[in-house]
Amino acid sequence: MNDLTSLETTLLSEIAAAADEAALEAVRVSALGKKGSISERLATLGKMAPEERREAGAAINVVKDRVTAALAERRTVLKAAALEARLVAEALDVTLPVRETGTELGRIHPISQVIDEITAIFADMGFAIAEGPDIETDEYNFTLLNFPPGHPAREMHDTFFLAPDEKGERKVLRTHTSPVQIRTMLSQKPPIRIVVPGRTYRHDSDQTHTPMFHQVEGLVIDKVSHVGHMKWVLEEFCRAFFEVPSVKMRFRPSFFPFTEPSMEVDIQCSRKGGEIRFGEGEDWLEILGCGMVHPNVLRNCGLDPDEYQGFAWGMGIDRIAMLKYGMPDLRPFFDADVRWLSHFGFRPFDLPSLAGGLTA
């Protein structure tokens, strides 16, 4: 019995000292294996007398049960420790922010946003959106718009001319979106109410000009339109676009080949503090050109100027975007700098509307 007590103490100490499951398995084999210390004692029971066998067998089985229970308990502790160590080693830092989706990272370019704002305003007034090709004929870009031969716009220093085609005709990158007005008047019967946003091209480049830029023009043709209607349309547009309660406008005589009379339009503003604010102050800023459609343009499109009349206007989309959103230089618009776009761009689903506010 003293020998069994000593064996039990030794085995339980070895079990408690086992550092991992491999060491614990070695203790189990040494105690309960085929040649283990407990197994060898059980093998000696067959040589004992019945009374002695009964007493020794009971004592050995008690030690065996205690060792088996200690092994199971220690194995549970070691498995838990191993799992904990693995969790620590393979842990992921779930506190890091989730990667943003494309709709959260992406931004709408200010030009695209302003075009959407413009179309939202004029669509509310009943205007349709018209488009045309960037490469135009001399006839649509100049002749039908009443540009006489020798006009500066027909010179190489101002216009991008393409190489002559098989017929000897030299097409141009359109210098304005006005050819779309011609295409519309040739293909539709009045009344006509359109706005024409699009790219235009002129040989010019500095802080406020680029060889490719964006314009928006408007055209109204019917039997009753007059300057008063044009003034109202432009005032309502500026009020809605710059999101001010009211705005004063000043019309000055000017000259454009395709309108008569022609006018430059200034808008009321304040330049205090180095910031331009519209709808207040005593300063003026030129913002667009306009006028009544020239009778020659109407005739060129097959319309009788004694029966039909109308008005047209045009402005630079890039420029009014700069004025509204405080962008001092036009060139970054086309630099493809993601940092600039992240600052000045708009979220994909911030769609402009007159009901919700253009820049709500």
Coordinates of N, CA and C in Angstrom, one line a residue, residues 139-357:
E139 N -19.6 75.2 -91.8 CA -20.9 75.7 -92.0 C -21.7 75.9 -90.7
Y140 N -21.7 74.8 -89.9 CA -22.5 74.8 -88.7 C -21.8 75.7 -87.6
N141 N -20.5 75.6 -87.6 CA -19.8 76.3 -86.5 C -19.7 77.8 -86.8
F142 N -19.6 78.2 -88.1 CA -19.4 79.6 -88.4 C -20.5 80.2 -89.4
T143 N -20.6 79.7 -90.6 CA -21.4 80.3 -91.6 C -22.8 80.5 -91.2
L144 N -23.5 79.4 -90.8 CA -24.9 79.6 -90.5 C -25.2 80.4 -89.2
L145 N -24.1 80.6 -88.4 CA -24.3 81.5 -87.3 C -23.9 82.9 -87.6
N146 N -23.8 83.3 -88.8 CA -23.6 84.6 -89.3 C -22.2 85.1 -89.0
F147 N -21.2 84.2 -88.9 CA -19.8 84.7 -88.8 C -19.3 85.0 -90.3
P148 N -19.0 86.2 -90.6 CA -18.5 86.5 -91.9 C -17.1 86.0 -92.2
P149 N -16.8 85.8 -93.5 CA -15.4 85.4 -93.8 C -14.4 86.5 -93.3
G150 N -13.3 86.0 -92.8 CA -12.3 86.9 -92.2 C -12.5 87.2 -90.7
H151 N -13.6 86.6 -90.1 CA -13.8 86.8 -88.7 C -12.7 86.2 -87.9
P152 N -12.2 86.8 -86.8 CA -11.1 86.3 -86.1 C -11.3 84.8 -85.6
A153 N -12.5 84.4 -85.4 CA -12.7 83.1 -84.9 C -12.4 82.0 -86.0
R154 N -12.3 82.5 -87.2 CA -12.0 81.6 -88.3 C -10.5 81.4 -88.5
E155 N -9.7 82.1 -87.7 CA -8.2 82.1 -87.8 C -7.6 81.0 -87.0
M156 N -6.4 80.5 -87.5 CA -5.7 79.4 -86.8 C -5.4 79.7 -85.4
H157 N -5.1 81.0 -85.0 CA -4.7 81.3 -83.7 C -5.8 81.1 -82.7
D158 N -7.0 81.0 -83.1 CA -8.1 80.9 -82.2 C -8.9 79.6 -82.3
T159 N -8.8 78.9 -83.4 CA -9.6 77.7 -83.6 C -8.7 76.5 -84.0
F160 N -9.1 75.3 -83.5 CA -8.4 74.1 -83.9 C -9.0 73.5 -85.2
F161 N -8.3 73.6 -86.3 CA -8.8 73.1 -87.5 C -8.2 71.7 -87.8
L162 N -9.0 70.8 -88.3 CA -8.5 69.4 -88.6 C -8.0 69.4 -90.1
A163 N -7.2 68.4 -90.4 CA -6.7 68.2 -91.8 C -7.9 68.1 -92.7
P164 N -7.7 68.6 -94.0 CA -8.8 68.5 -95.0 C -9.1 67.1 -95.3
D165 N -10.4 66.8 -95.5 CA -10.9 65.5 -95.9 C -10.8 65.3 -97.4
E166 N -11.3 64.2 -97.9 CA -11.2 63.9 -99.3 C -11.9 64.9 -100.2
K167 N -12.8 65.7 -99.6 CA -13.5 66.7 -100.4 C -12.8 68.1 -100.2
G168 N -11.7 68.1 -99.4 CA -11.0 69.3 -99.2 C -11.6 70.2 -98.1
E169 N -12.6 69.7 -97.4 CA -13.2 70.4 -96.3 C -12.4 70.2 -95.0
R170 N -12.2 71.3 -94.3 CA -11.5 71.3 -93.0 C -12.5 71.5 -91.9
K171 N -12.7 70.4 -91.2 CA -13.6 70.5 -90.0 C -12.9 71.1 -88.8
V172 N -13.6 71.5 -87.8 CA -13.1 72.1 -86.7 C -13.6 71.5 -85.4
L173 N -12.7 71.6 -84.3 CA -13.3 71.3 -83.0 C -14.1 72.5 -82.6
R174 N -15.4 72.3 -82.3 CA -16.3 73.4 -82.2 C -15.8 74.4 -81.1
T175 N -15.9 75.6 -81.5 CA -15.5 76.7 -80.6 C -16.5 77.2 -79.6
H176 N -17.7 76.7 -79.8 CA -18.9 77.0 -78.9 C -19.9 75.9 -79.1
T177 N -20.9 75.9 -78.3 CA -22.0 74.9 -78.4 C -23.1 75.4 -79.3
S178 N -22.9 76.6 -79.9 CA -24.0 77.2 -80.7 C -24.3 76.3 -82.0
P179 N -23.4 75.5 -82.6 CA -23.9 74.7 -83.7 C -25.0 73.8 -83.3
V180 N -25.2 73.4 -82.1 CA -26.3 72.6 -81.7 C -27.6 73.4 -81.8
Q181 N -27.6 74.7 -81.6 CA -28.7 75.5 -81.9 C -29.1 75.4 -83.4
I182 N -28.1 75.5 -84.3 CA -28.4 75.4 -85.7 C -29.0 74.0 -86.0
R183 N -28.4 73.0 -85.5 CA -28.9 71.6 -85.8 C -30.4 71.5 -85.3
T184 N -30.7 72.1 -84.1 CA -32.0 72.0 -83.6 C -33.0 72.8 -84.4
M185 N -32.7 74.0 -84.9 CA -33.6 74.8 -85.7 C -33.8 74.1 -87.1
L186 N -32.8 73.4 -87.6 CA -33.0 72.8 -88.9 C -33.8 71.5 -88.8
S187 N -33.9 70.9 -87.6 CA -34.5 69.6 -87.4 C -35.9 69.7 -86.7
Q188 N -36.2 70.8 -86.1 CA -37.4 70.9 -85.3 C -38.1 72.2 -85.7
K189 N -39.4 72.2 -85.6 CA -40.2 73.4 -85.8 C -40.5 74.1 -84.5
P190 N -40.5 75.4 -84.5 CA -40.8 76.1 -83.2 C -42.2 75.7 -82.7
P191 N -42.5 75.9 -81.4 CA -41.6 76.5 -80.4 C -40.4 75.6 -80.0
I192 N -39.3 76.2 -79.7 CA -38.1 75.5 -79.3 C -37.6 76.1 -78.0
R193 N -37.3 75.2 -77.1 CA -36.7 75.7 -75.8 C -35.7 74.6 -75.4
I194 N -34.4 74.9 -75.6 CA -33.4 74.0 -75.3 C -32.2 74.6 -74.5
V195 N -31.5 73.8 -73.8 CA -30.2 74.2 -73.2 C -29.2 73.2 -73.7
V196 N -28.0 73.7 -74.0 CA -27.0 72.8 -74.6 C -25.7 72.9 -73.8
P197 N -25.5 71.9 -72.9 CA -24.2 71.8 -72.2 C -23.2 71.0 -73.0
G198 N -21.9 71.3 -73.0 CA -21.0 70.5 -73.7 C -19.6 71.0 -73.7
R199 N -18.7 70.2 -74.3 CA -17.3 70.6 -74.4 C -17.1 71.5 -75.6
T200 N -16.2 72.5 -75.5 CA -15.8 73.4 -76.6 C -14.3 73.5 -76.6
Y201 N -13.7 74.0 -77.7 CA -12.3 74.0 -77.8 C -11.8 75.4 -78.5
R202 N -10.8 76.0 -77.8 CA -10.2 77.2 -78.4 C -8.7 77.2 -78.0
H203 N -7.9 77.8 -78.8 CA -6.5 77.8 -78.7 C -6.1 78.9 -77.6
D204 N -6.3 78.5 -76.3 CA -6.1 79.5 -75.3 C -5.8 78.7 -74.0
S205 N -4.8 79.2 -73.2 CA -4.5 78.5 -72.0 C -3.8 79.4 -71.0
D206 N -4.4 79.6 -69.8 CA -3.9 80.3 -68.7 C -4.6 80.0 -67.4
Q207 N -4.6 80.8 -66.4 CA -5.2 80.4 -65.1 C -6.7 80.3 -65.2
T208 N -7.3 81.0 -66.1 CA -8.8 81.0 -66.3 C -9.2 80.5 -67.6
H209 N -8.3 79.9 -68.5 CA -8.7 79.4 -69.8 C -7.9 78.1 -70.0
T210 N -8.6 77.2 -70.7 CA -7.9 75.9 -71.1 C -8.3 75.6 -72.5
P211 N -7.5 74.9 -73.3 CA -7.8 74.6 -74.7 C -9.2 73.9 -74.8
M212 N -9.5 73.1 -73.8 CA -10.8 72.4 -73.8 C -11.6 72.9 -72.6
F213 N -12.8 73.4 -72.8 CA -13.5 73.8 -71.6 C -15.0 73.5 -71.9
H214 N -15.9 73.9 -71.0 CA -17.3 73.6 -71.1 C -18.2 74.8 -71.1
Q215 N -19.2 74.8 -72.0 CA -20.1 75.9 -72.1 C -21.5 75.3 -72.0
V216 N -22.4 76.2 -71.6 CA -23.9 75.9 -71.7 C -24.5 77.1 -72.4
E217 N -25.3 76.8 -73.4 CA -26.1 77.8 -74.1 C -27.6 77.4 -74.0
G218 N -28.4 78.5 -74.2 CA -29.8 78.3 -74.2 C -30.4 78.9 -75.5
L219 N -31.5 78.4 -75.9 CA -32.2 78.9 -77.1 C -33.7 78.8 -76.9
V220 N -34.4 79.9 -77.2 CA -35.8 80.0 -77.2 C -36.3 80.6 -78.6
I221 N -37.1 79.9 -79.3 CA -37.6 80.3 -80.6 C -39.1 80.1 -80.6
D222 N -39.9 81.2 -80.8 CA -41.3 81.1 -80.9 C -41.8 82.4 -81.6
K223 N -43.1 82.7 -81.5 CA -43.6 83.9 -82.1 C -43.7 85.1 -81.2
V224 N -43.5 84.9 -79.9 CA -43.8 86.0 -79.0 C -42.7 86.4 -78.0
S225 N -41.6 85.6 -78.0 CA -40.6 85.8 -77.0 C -39.9 87.2 -77.2
H226 N -39.5 87.8 -76.1 CA -38.8 89.1 -76.2 C -37.8 89.2 -75.1
V227 N -37.2 90.4 -75.1 CA -36.1 90.6 -74.1 C -36.5 90.5 -72.7
G228 N -37.7 90.9 -72.4 CA -38.3 90.7 -71.0 C -38.3 89.3 -70.6
H229 N -38.7 88.4 -71.5 CA -38.7 86.9 -71.2 C -37.3 86.5 -70.9
M230 N -36.3 86.9 -71.7 CA -34.9 86.5 -71.5 C -34.4 87.0 -70.2
K231 N -34.7 88.2 -69.9 CA -34.2 88.7 -68.6 C -34.8 87.9 -67.4
W232 N -36.0 87.5 -67.5 CA -36.6 86.7 -66.4 C -36.0 85.4 -66.3
V233 N -35.7 84.7 -67.4 CA -35.1 83.4 -67.4 C -33.7 83.4 -66.8
L234 N -32.9 84.4 -67.2 CA -31.6 84.5 -66.7 C -31.5 84.9 -65.2
E235 N -32.4 85.8 -64.8 CA -32.5 86.1 -63.3 C -32.9 84.9 -62.5
E236 N -33.9 84.1 -63.0 CA -34.3 83.0 -62.2 C -33.2 81.9 -62.2
F237 N -32.5 81.8 -63.3 CA -31.4 80.8 -63.3 C -30.3 81.2 -62.3
C238 N -29.9 82.4 -62.3 CA -28.8 82.9 -61.4 C -29.2 82.8 -59.9
R239 N -30.5 83.1 -59.7 CA -31.0 83.0 -58.3 C -31.0 81.6 -57.8
A240 N -31.4 80.7 -58.7 CA -31.5 79.3 -58.3 C -30.1 78.7 -58.2
F241 N -29.3 79.0 -59.2 CA -27.9 78.4 -59.3 C -27.1 78.8 -58.1
F242 N -27.0 80.1 -57.8 CA -26.2 80.6 -56.7 C -26.9 80.5 -55.3
E243 N -28.2 80.0 -55.4 CA -28.9 79.7 -54.2 C -29.0 80.9 -53.2
V244 N -29.5 82.0 -53.8 CA -29.7 83.3 -53.1 C -31.2 83.7 -53.2
P245 N -31.7 84.4 -52.3 CA -33.2 84.8 -52.4 C -33.5 85.7 -53.6
S246 N -32.5 86.6 -54.0 CA -32.8 87.4 -55.2 C -31.4 87.9 -55.7
V247 N -31.4 88.3 -56.9 CA -30.1 88.8 -57.5 C -30.4 89.9 -58.5
K248 N -29.6 90.9 -58.5 CA -29.7 92.0 -59.5 C -28.8 91.7 -60.6
M249 N -29.3 92.1 -61.8 CA -28.5 91.9 -63.0 C -28.4 93.2 -63.8
R250 N -27.3 93.4 -64.5 CA -27.1 94.6 -65.3 C -26.8 94.1 -66.8
F251 N -27.6 94.6 -67.7 CA -27.4 94.3 -69.1 C -26.7 95.4 -69.9
R252 N -25.6 95.1 -70.5 CA -24.8 96.1 -71.2 C -24.7 95.8 -72.7
P253 N -24.8 96.8 -73.6 CA -24.8 96.5 -75.0 C -23.4 95.9 -75.4
S254 N -23.5 94.9 -76.3 CA -22.3 94.2 -76.8 C -22.5 93.8 -78.2
F255 N -21.6 92.9 -78.7 CA -21.8 92.4 -80.1 C -21.4 90.9 -80.2
F256 N -22.3 90.2 -80.8 CA -22.1 88.8 -81.2 C -22.7 88.6 -82.6
P257 N -22.0 87.9 -83.4 CA -22.5 87.8 -84.8 C -23.9 87.1 -84.9
F258 N -24.2 86.3 -83.9 CA -25.5 85.5 -84.1 C -26.7 86.1 -83.3
T259 N -26.5 87.3 -82.7 CA -27.6 87.9 -81.9 C -27.6 89.4 -82.3
E260 N -28.8 90.0 -82.2 CA -29.0 91.4 -82.5 C -30.4 91.8 -81.9
P261 N -30.4 92.7 -80.8 CA -29.3 93.2 -80.1 C -28.6 92.2 -79.3
S262 N -27.3 92.5 -78.9 CA -26.5 91.6 -78.1 C -26.2 92.3 -76.8
M263 N -26.0 91.5 -75.7 CA -25.8 92.1 -74.4 C -24.9 91.2 -73.6
E264 N -24.0 91.9 -72.8 CA -23.2 91.3 -71.8 C -24.0 91.4 -70.4
V265 N -24.0 90.4 -69.6 CA -24.8 90.5 -68.4 C -23.8 90.4 -67.2
D266 N -24.0 91.4 -66.3 CA -23.3 91.5 -65.0 C -24.2 91.1 -63.9
I267 N -23.7 90.5 -62.9 CA -24.5 90.0 -61.7 C -24.0 90.7 -60.5
Q268 N -24.9 91.1 -59.6 CA -24.6 91.8 -58.4 C -23.8 90.9 -57.5
C269 N -22.7 91.5 -56.8 CA -21.9 90.6 -55.9 C -21.2 91.5 -54.9
S270 N -20.6 90.9 -53.9 CA -19.8 91.5 -52.9 C -18.4 90.9 -52.9
R271 N -17.3 91.6 -52.9 CA -16.0 91.1 -52.9 C -15.3 91.3 -51.5
K272 N -16.1 91.6 -50.5 CA -15.5 91.9 -49.2 C -14.8 90.7 -48.6
G273 N -13.6 90.9 -48.0 CA -12.9 89.8 -47.4 C -12.3 88.8 -48.4
G274 N -12.2 89.2 -49.6 CA -11.6 88.4 -50.6 C -12.5 87.2 -51.1
E275 N -13.7 87.3 -50.7 CA -14.7 86.3 -51.1 C -15.8 86.9 -51.9
I276 N -16.2 86.2 -53.0 CA -17.3 86.7 -53.9 C -18.6 86.1 -53.4
R277 N -19.5 87.0 -53.1 CA -20.8 86.6 -52.6 C -21.9 87.2 -53.5
F278 N -22.8 86.4 -54.0 CA -23.8 86.9 -54.9 C -25.1 87.3 -54.2
G279 N -25.9 88.2 -54.8 CA -27.1 88.6 -54.3 C -27.0 89.7 -53.2
E280 N -25.8 90.2 -53.1 CA -25.6 91.3 -52.1 C -24.4 92.2 -52.5
G281 N -24.2 93.3 -51.9 CA -23.0 94.1 -52.2 C -23.3 95.1 -53.3
E282 N -22.3 95.9 -53.6 CA -22.4 97.0 -54.6 C -21.5 96.7 -55.8
D283 N -20.8 95.6 -55.9 CA -20.0 95.3 -57.0 C -20.7 94.5 -58.1
W284 N -20.1 94.4 -59.3 CA -20.7 93.7 -60.4 C -19.6 92.8 -61.0
L285 N -20.1 91.7 -61.5 CA -19.2 90.7 -62.2 C -19.9 90.2 -63.4
E286 N -19.1 90.3 -64.5 CA -19.6 89.8 -65.8 C -19.8 88.2 -65.8
I287 N -20.9 87.7 -66.2 CA -21.1 86.3 -66.1 C -21.5 85.6 -67.3
L288 N -22.2 86.3 -68.3 CA -22.6 85.6 -69.5 C -22.9 86.6 -70.6
G289 N -23.1 86.1 -71.8 CA -23.6 86.9 -72.9 C -24.9 86.4 -73.5
C290 N -25.7 87.3 -74.1 CA -27.0 86.9 -74.5 C -27.5 87.9 -75.6
G291 N -28.7 87.6 -76.1 CA -29.2 88.6 -77.1 C -30.4 87.9 -77.8
M292 N -31.1 88.7 -78.7 CA -32.1 88.2 -79.5 C -31.5 87.5 -80.8
V293 N -32.0 86.4 -81.1 CA -31.4 85.7 -82.3 C -31.4 86.5 -83.5
H294 N -30.3 86.6 -84.2 CA -30.1 87.5 -85.4 C -31.1 87.0 -86.5
P295 N -31.7 87.9 -87.2 CA -32.6 87.5 -88.3 C -31.9 86.6 -89.4
N296 N -30.6 86.9 -89.6 CA -29.9 86.1 -90.6 C -29.7 84.6 -90.2
V297 N -29.6 84.4 -88.9 CA -29.5 83.0 -88.3 C -30.8 82.3 -88.5
L298 N -31.9 83.0 -88.3 CA -33.2 82.4 -88.5 C -33.4 82.1 -90.0
R299 N -33.0 83.0 -90.9 CA -33.2 82.7 -92.3 C -32.3 81.5 -92.7
N300 N -31.1 81.5 -92.2 CA -30.2 80.4 -92.5 C -30.8 79.0 -92.1
C301 N -31.7 79.0 -91.1 CA -32.3 77.8 -90.7 C -33.7 77.6 -91.2
G302 N -34.0 78.4 -92.2 CA -35.3 78.2 -92.9 C -36.5 78.8 -92.1
L303 N -36.3 79.7 -91.2 CA -37.3 80.3 -90.4 C -37.5 81.7 -90.8
D304 N -38.7 82.2 -90.9 CA -39.1 83.5 -91.3 C -38.9 84.5 -90.1
P305 N -38.0 85.4 -90.2 CA -37.8 86.3 -89.0 C -39.0 87.3 -88.8
D306 N -39.9 87.4 -89.8 CA -41.1 88.2 -89.7 C -42.1 87.4 -88.9
E307 N -42.0 86.1 -88.8 CA -42.9 85.3 -88.1 C -42.4 84.8 -86.8
Y308 N -41.1 84.4 -86.7 CA -40.5 83.9 -85.5 C -39.4 84.8 -85.0
Q309 N -39.2 84.7 -83.7 CA -38.1 85.4 -83.0 C -37.8 84.6 -81.8
G310 N -36.7 85.0 -81.2 CA -36.3 84.3 -79.9 C -35.0 84.9 -79.4
F311 N -34.6 84.3 -78.3 CA -33.3 84.7 -77.7 C -32.4 83.6 -77.3
A312 N -31.2 83.9 -77.1 CA -30.2 82.9 -76.8 C -29.2 83.5 -75.8
W313 N -28.5 82.6 -75.1 CA -27.5 83.0 -74.1 C -26.4 82.0 -74.0
G314 N -25.3 82.3 -73.5 CA -24.2 81.3 -73.3 C -23.3 81.7 -72.1
M315 N -22.8 80.7 -71.4 CA -21.9 81.0 -70.3 C -20.9 79.8 -70.2
G316 N -19.8 80.1 -69.5 CA -18.8 79.0 -69.3 C -19.2 78.2 -68.0
I317 N -19.3 76.9 -68.2 CA -19.7 76.1 -67.0 C -18.5 76.1 -66.0
D318 N -17.3 76.0 -66.5 CA -16.1 75.9 -65.6 C -16.1 77.2 -64.8
R319 N -16.4 78.3 -65.4 CA -16.3 79.6 -64.7 C -17.3 79.8 -63.6
I320 N -18.5 79.4 -63.9 CA -19.6 79.6 -62.9 C -19.4 78.5 -61.8
A321 N -18.7 77.4 -62.1 CA -18.4 76.4 -61.1 C -17.3 77.0 -60.1
M322 N -16.3 77.7 -60.7 CA -15.3 78.3 -59.9 C -15.9 79.4 -59.0
L323 N -16.8 80.2 -59.6 CA -17.4 81.3 -58.8 C -18.3 80.8 -57.7
K324 N -19.0 79.7 -57.9 CA -19.9 79.2 -56.9 C -19.2 78.5 -55.8
Y325 N -18.2 77.7 -56.2 CA -17.5 76.8 -55.2 C -16.1 77.3 -54.7
G326 N -15.8 78.5 -55.1 CA -14.5 79.1 -54.6 C -13.3 78.5 -55.1
M327 N -13.2 78.1 -56.4 CA -12.0 77.5 -57.0 C -11.2 78.6 -57.7
P328 N -10.0 78.9 -57.3 CA -9.2 80.0 -57.8 C -8.6 79.8 -59.2
D329 N -8.4 78.5 -59.5 CA -7.6 78.2 -60.7 C -8.3 77.1 -61.5
L330 N -8.4 77.4 -62.9 CA -9.2 76.4 -63.7 C -8.4 75.2 -64.0
R331 N -7.0 75.3 -64.0 CA -6.2 74.1 -64.5 C -6.4 72.9 -63.7
P332 N -6.5 72.9 -62.3 CA -6.7 71.7 -61.6 C -8.0 70.9 -62.0
F333 N -8.9 71.5 -62.6 CA -10.1 70.8 -63.1 C -9.7 69.6 -64.0
F334 N -8.6 69.7 -64.7 CA -8.2 68.7 -65.7 C -6.9 68.1 -65.4
D335 N -6.4 68.2 -64.1 CA -5.2 67.6 -63.7 C -5.3 66.1 -63.3
A336 N -6.5 65.7 -63.1 CA -6.8 64.3 -62.6 C -6.1 64.0 -61.2
D337 N -6.1 65.0 -60.4 CA -5.5 64.9 -59.0 C -6.6 64.4 -58.1
V338 N -6.4 63.2 -57.5 CA -7.5 62.6 -56.7 C -7.6 63.4 -55.4
R339 N -6.5 64.0 -54.9 CA -6.7 64.9 -53.7 C -7.5 66.1 -53.9
W340 N -7.4 66.7 -55.1 CA -8.2 67.9 -55.4 C -9.7 67.4 -55.6
L341 N -9.9 66.3 -56.2 CA -11.3 65.8 -56.4 C -11.9 65.4 -55.1
S342 N -11.1 64.8 -54.2 CA -11.7 64.5 -52.9 C -12.1 65.7 -52.1
H343 N -11.4 66.8 -52.3 CA -11.8 68.1 -51.6 C -13.0 68.8 -52.3
F344 N -13.0 68.9 -53.6 CA -14.0 69.7 -54.3 C -15.1 68.8 -54.9
G345 N -14.9 67.5 -54.9 CA -15.9 66.6 -55.6 C -17.2 66.5 -54.7
F346 N -18.1 65.8 -55.3 CA -19.4 65.6 -54.7 C -19.7 64.1 -54.5
R347 N -20.4 63.7 -53.5 CA -20.7 62.3 -53.3 C -21.7 61.8 -54.4
P348 N -21.5 60.6 -54.8 CA -22.3 60.1 -56.0 C -23.8 60.2 -55.9
F349 N -24.3 60.1 -54.7 CA -25.8 60.1 -54.6 C -26.3 61.5 -54.1
D350 N -25.5 62.5 -54.1 CA -25.9 63.9 -53.7 C -26.4 64.5 -55.0
L351 N -27.6 64.0 -55.5 CA -28.1 64.5 -56.8 C -28.8 65.9 -56.6
P352 N -28.4 66.9 -57.4 CA -29.1 68.2 -57.2 C -30.5 68.2 -57.6
S353 N -31.3 68.9 -56.9 CA -32.7 69.1 -57.2 C -33.2 70.4 -56.6
L354 N -34.2 71.0 -57.3 CA -34.7 72.3 -56.8 C -35.5 72.1 -55.5
A355 N -36.1 70.9 -55.3 CA -36.9 70.7 -54.1 C -36.0 70.5 -52.9
G356 N -34.9 69.7 -53.1 CA -34.1 69.4 -51.9 C -32.9 70.4 -51.8
G357 N -32.7 71.3 -52.7 CA -31.6 72.2 -52.7 C -30.5 71.6 -53.6

